[in-house]
C-alpha positions as a printed NumPy array, in Angstrom:
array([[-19.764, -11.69 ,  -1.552],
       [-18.315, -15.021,  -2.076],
       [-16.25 , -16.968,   0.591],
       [-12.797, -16.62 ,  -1.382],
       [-13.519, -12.68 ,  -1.19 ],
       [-14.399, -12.648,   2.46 ],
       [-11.148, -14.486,   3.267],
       [ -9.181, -12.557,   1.279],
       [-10.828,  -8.986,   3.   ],
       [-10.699, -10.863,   6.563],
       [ -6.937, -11.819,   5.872],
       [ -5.891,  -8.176,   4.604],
       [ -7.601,  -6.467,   7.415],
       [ -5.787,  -9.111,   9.834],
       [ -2.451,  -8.227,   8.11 ],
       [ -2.676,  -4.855,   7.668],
       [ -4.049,  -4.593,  11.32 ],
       [ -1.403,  -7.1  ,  13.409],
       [  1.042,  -8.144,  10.16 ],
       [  0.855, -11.373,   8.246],
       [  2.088, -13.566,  10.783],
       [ -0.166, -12.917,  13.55 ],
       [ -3.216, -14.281,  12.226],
       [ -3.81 , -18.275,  11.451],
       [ -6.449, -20.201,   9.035],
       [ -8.462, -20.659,  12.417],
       [ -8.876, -16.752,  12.917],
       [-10.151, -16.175,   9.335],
       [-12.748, -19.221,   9.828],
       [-13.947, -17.504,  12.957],
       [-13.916, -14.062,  11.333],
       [-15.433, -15.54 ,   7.801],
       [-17.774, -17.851,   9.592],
       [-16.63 , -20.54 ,   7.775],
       [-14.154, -24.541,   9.237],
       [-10.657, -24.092,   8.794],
       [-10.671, -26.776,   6.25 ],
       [-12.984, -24.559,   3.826],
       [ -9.697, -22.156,   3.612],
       [ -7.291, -25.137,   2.539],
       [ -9.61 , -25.463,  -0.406],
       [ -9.289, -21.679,  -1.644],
       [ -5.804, -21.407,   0.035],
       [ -3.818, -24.687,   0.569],
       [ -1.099, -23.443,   2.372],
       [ -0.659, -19.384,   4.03 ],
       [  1.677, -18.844,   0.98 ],
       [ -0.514, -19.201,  -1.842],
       [ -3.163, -16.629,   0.963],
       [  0.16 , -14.338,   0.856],
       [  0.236, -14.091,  -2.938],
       [ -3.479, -13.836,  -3.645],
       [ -3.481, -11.014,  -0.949],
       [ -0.902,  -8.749,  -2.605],
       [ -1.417,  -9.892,  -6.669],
       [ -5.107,  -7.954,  -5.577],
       [ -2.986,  -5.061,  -3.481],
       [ -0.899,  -4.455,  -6.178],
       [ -4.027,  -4.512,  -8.71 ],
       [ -6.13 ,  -1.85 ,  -6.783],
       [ -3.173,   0.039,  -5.972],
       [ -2.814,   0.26 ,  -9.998],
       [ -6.013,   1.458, -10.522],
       [ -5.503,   4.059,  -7.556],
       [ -2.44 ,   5.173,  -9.52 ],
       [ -4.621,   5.31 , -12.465],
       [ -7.446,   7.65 , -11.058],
       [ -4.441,   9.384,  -9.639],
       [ -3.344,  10.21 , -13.501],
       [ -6.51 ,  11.021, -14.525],
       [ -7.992,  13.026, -11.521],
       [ -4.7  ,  15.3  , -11.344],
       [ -3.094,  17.444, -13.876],
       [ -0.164,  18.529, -11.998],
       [  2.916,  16.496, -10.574],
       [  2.345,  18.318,  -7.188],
       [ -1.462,  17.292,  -7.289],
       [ -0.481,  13.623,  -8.128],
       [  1.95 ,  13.532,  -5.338],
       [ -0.244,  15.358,  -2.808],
       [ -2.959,  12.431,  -3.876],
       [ -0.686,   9.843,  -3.415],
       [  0.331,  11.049,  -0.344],
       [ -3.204,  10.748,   0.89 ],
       [ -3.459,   7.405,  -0.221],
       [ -0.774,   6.391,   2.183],
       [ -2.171,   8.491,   5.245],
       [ -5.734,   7.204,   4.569],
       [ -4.21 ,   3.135,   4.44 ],
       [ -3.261,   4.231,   8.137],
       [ -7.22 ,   4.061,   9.276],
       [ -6.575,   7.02 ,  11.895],
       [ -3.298,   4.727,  12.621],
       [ -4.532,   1.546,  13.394],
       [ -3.489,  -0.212,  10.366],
       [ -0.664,   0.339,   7.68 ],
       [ -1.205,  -0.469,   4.199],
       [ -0.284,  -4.248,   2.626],
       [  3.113,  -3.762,   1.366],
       [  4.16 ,  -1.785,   4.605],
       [  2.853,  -4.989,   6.717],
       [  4.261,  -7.905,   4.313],
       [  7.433,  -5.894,   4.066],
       [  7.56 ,  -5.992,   7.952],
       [  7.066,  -9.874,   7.898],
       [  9.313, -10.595,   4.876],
       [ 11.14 , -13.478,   6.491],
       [  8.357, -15.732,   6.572],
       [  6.756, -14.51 ,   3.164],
       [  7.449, -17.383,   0.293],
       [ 10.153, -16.548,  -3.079],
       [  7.288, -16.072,  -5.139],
       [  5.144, -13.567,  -2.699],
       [  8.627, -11.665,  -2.067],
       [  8.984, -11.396,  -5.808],
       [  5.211,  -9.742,  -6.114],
       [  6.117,  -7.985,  -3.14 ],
       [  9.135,  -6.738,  -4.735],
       [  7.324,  -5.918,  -8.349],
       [  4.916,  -3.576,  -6.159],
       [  7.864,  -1.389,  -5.05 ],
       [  9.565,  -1.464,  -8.352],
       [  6.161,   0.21 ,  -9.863],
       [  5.27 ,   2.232,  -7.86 ],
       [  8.746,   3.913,  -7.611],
       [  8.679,   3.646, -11.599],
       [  5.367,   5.529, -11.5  ],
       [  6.902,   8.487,  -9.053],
       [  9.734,   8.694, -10.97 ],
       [  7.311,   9.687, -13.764],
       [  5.568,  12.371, -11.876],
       [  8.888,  13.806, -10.482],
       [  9.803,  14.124, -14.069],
       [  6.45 ,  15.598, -15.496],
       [  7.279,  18.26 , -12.023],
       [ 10.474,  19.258, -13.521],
       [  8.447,  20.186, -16.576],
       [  5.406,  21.64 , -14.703],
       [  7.938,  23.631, -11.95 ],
       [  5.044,  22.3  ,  -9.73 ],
       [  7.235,  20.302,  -7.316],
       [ 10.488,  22.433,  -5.888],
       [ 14.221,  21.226,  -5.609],
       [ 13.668,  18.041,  -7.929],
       [ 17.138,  16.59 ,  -7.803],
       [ 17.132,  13.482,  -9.731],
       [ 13.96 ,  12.218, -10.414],
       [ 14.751,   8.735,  -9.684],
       [ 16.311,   9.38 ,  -6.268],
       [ 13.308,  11.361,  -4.962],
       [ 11.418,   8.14 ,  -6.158],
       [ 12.794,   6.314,  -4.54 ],
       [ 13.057,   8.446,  -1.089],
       [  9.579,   9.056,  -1.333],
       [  8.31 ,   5.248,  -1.189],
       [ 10.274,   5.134,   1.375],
       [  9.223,   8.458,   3.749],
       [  5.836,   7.211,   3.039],
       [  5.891,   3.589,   4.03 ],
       [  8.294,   4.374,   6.842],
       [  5.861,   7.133,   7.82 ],
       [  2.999,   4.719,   8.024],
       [  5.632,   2.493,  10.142],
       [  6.352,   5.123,  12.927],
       [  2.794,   5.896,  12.888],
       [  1.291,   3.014,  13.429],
       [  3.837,   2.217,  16.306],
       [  2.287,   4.61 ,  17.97 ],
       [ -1.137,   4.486,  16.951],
       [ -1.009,   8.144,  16.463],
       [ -1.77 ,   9.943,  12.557],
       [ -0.099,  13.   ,  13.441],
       [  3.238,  11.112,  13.395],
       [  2.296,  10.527,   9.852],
       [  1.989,  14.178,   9.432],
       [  4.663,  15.183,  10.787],
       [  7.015,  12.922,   8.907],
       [  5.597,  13.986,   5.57 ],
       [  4.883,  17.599,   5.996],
       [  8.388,  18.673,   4.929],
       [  7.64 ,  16.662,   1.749],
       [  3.87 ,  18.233,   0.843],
       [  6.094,  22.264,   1.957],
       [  7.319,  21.581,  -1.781],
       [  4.204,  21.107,  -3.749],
       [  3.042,  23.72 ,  -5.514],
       [ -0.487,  24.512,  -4.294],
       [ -3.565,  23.124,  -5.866],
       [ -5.126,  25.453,  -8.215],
       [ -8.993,  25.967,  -7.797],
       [-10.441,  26.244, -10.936]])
């Protein structure tokens, strides 16, 4: 693994672990093994760290979404997925996923990190609001009011979800918070 890799996993662990701000260029050159002045060459300032970290979130998160499409015929399926892809970013609740931590931090994130940040939401509601409208056409997902709205509700139950649950290091919280959610999925049919 190269040393622009290993800072980049070191500093999203950090983040996702304690939030962006409470980690400095002198923790990641403990953690990476590496002087502080080797991160000012990849990263010359925490911002340009910042956007590197989520421009990769936001591309694996993409690709999750992808698999998502292609493992998962139903809209209930795909949402049932993606709601394990938020409960499994919570590491048994010791960690929420990148957006949840950045979004957390936002005051101290840079215009052009904020904007990325930003982007991520705006697809990934984009890309529910596409499964709650293939569930209206399945019936697989009950109650579907307006597709965009339950978008947009359900980035938000499951990044505030991750939120609560990390507070209290506790995954059941997580559970809890979404269960009412999953009650409306049709179940998965075994084939």
């Amino acid at each position: 693994m190269d040393t622009r890799t290993s800072l980049l996993d070191s500093a999203e662990h950090a983040a996702r672990q304690r939030g962006f701000d409470a980690f400095s260029y002198a923790d990641l050159a403990k953690a990476v093994g590496i002087r502080k002045a080797s991160i000012h060459y990849h990263f010359p300032m925490k911002a340009d760290l910042a956007f590197s970290l989520i421009e990769r979130y936001a591309s694996r998160f993409a690709e999750t979404l992808a698999k998502i499409e292609t493992e998962h015929a139903s809209a209930a399926a795909k949402l049932r997925a993606y709601a394990g892809v938020s409960r499994e970013a919570l590491a048994g609740g010791e960690q929420v996923c990148l957006c949840v931590a950045l979004s957390a931090g936002r005051d101290s994130l840079s215009e052009p990190v904020l904007a990325e940040l930003n982007q991520f939401h705006v697809a990934s509601v984009a890309w529910l609001e596409q499964v709650f409208e293939a569930g209206r056409k399945d019936d697989s997902v009950n109650g579907i009011a307006a597709p965009a709205a339950e978008a947009a509700a359900t980035l938000a139950l499951m990044e505030g979800a991750q939120l609560v649950a990390r507070a209290a290091k506790d995954i059941t919280i997580f559970d809890q918070a979404v269960a009412a959610f999953l009650s409306r999925l049709a179940p998965t049919q075994v084939h």
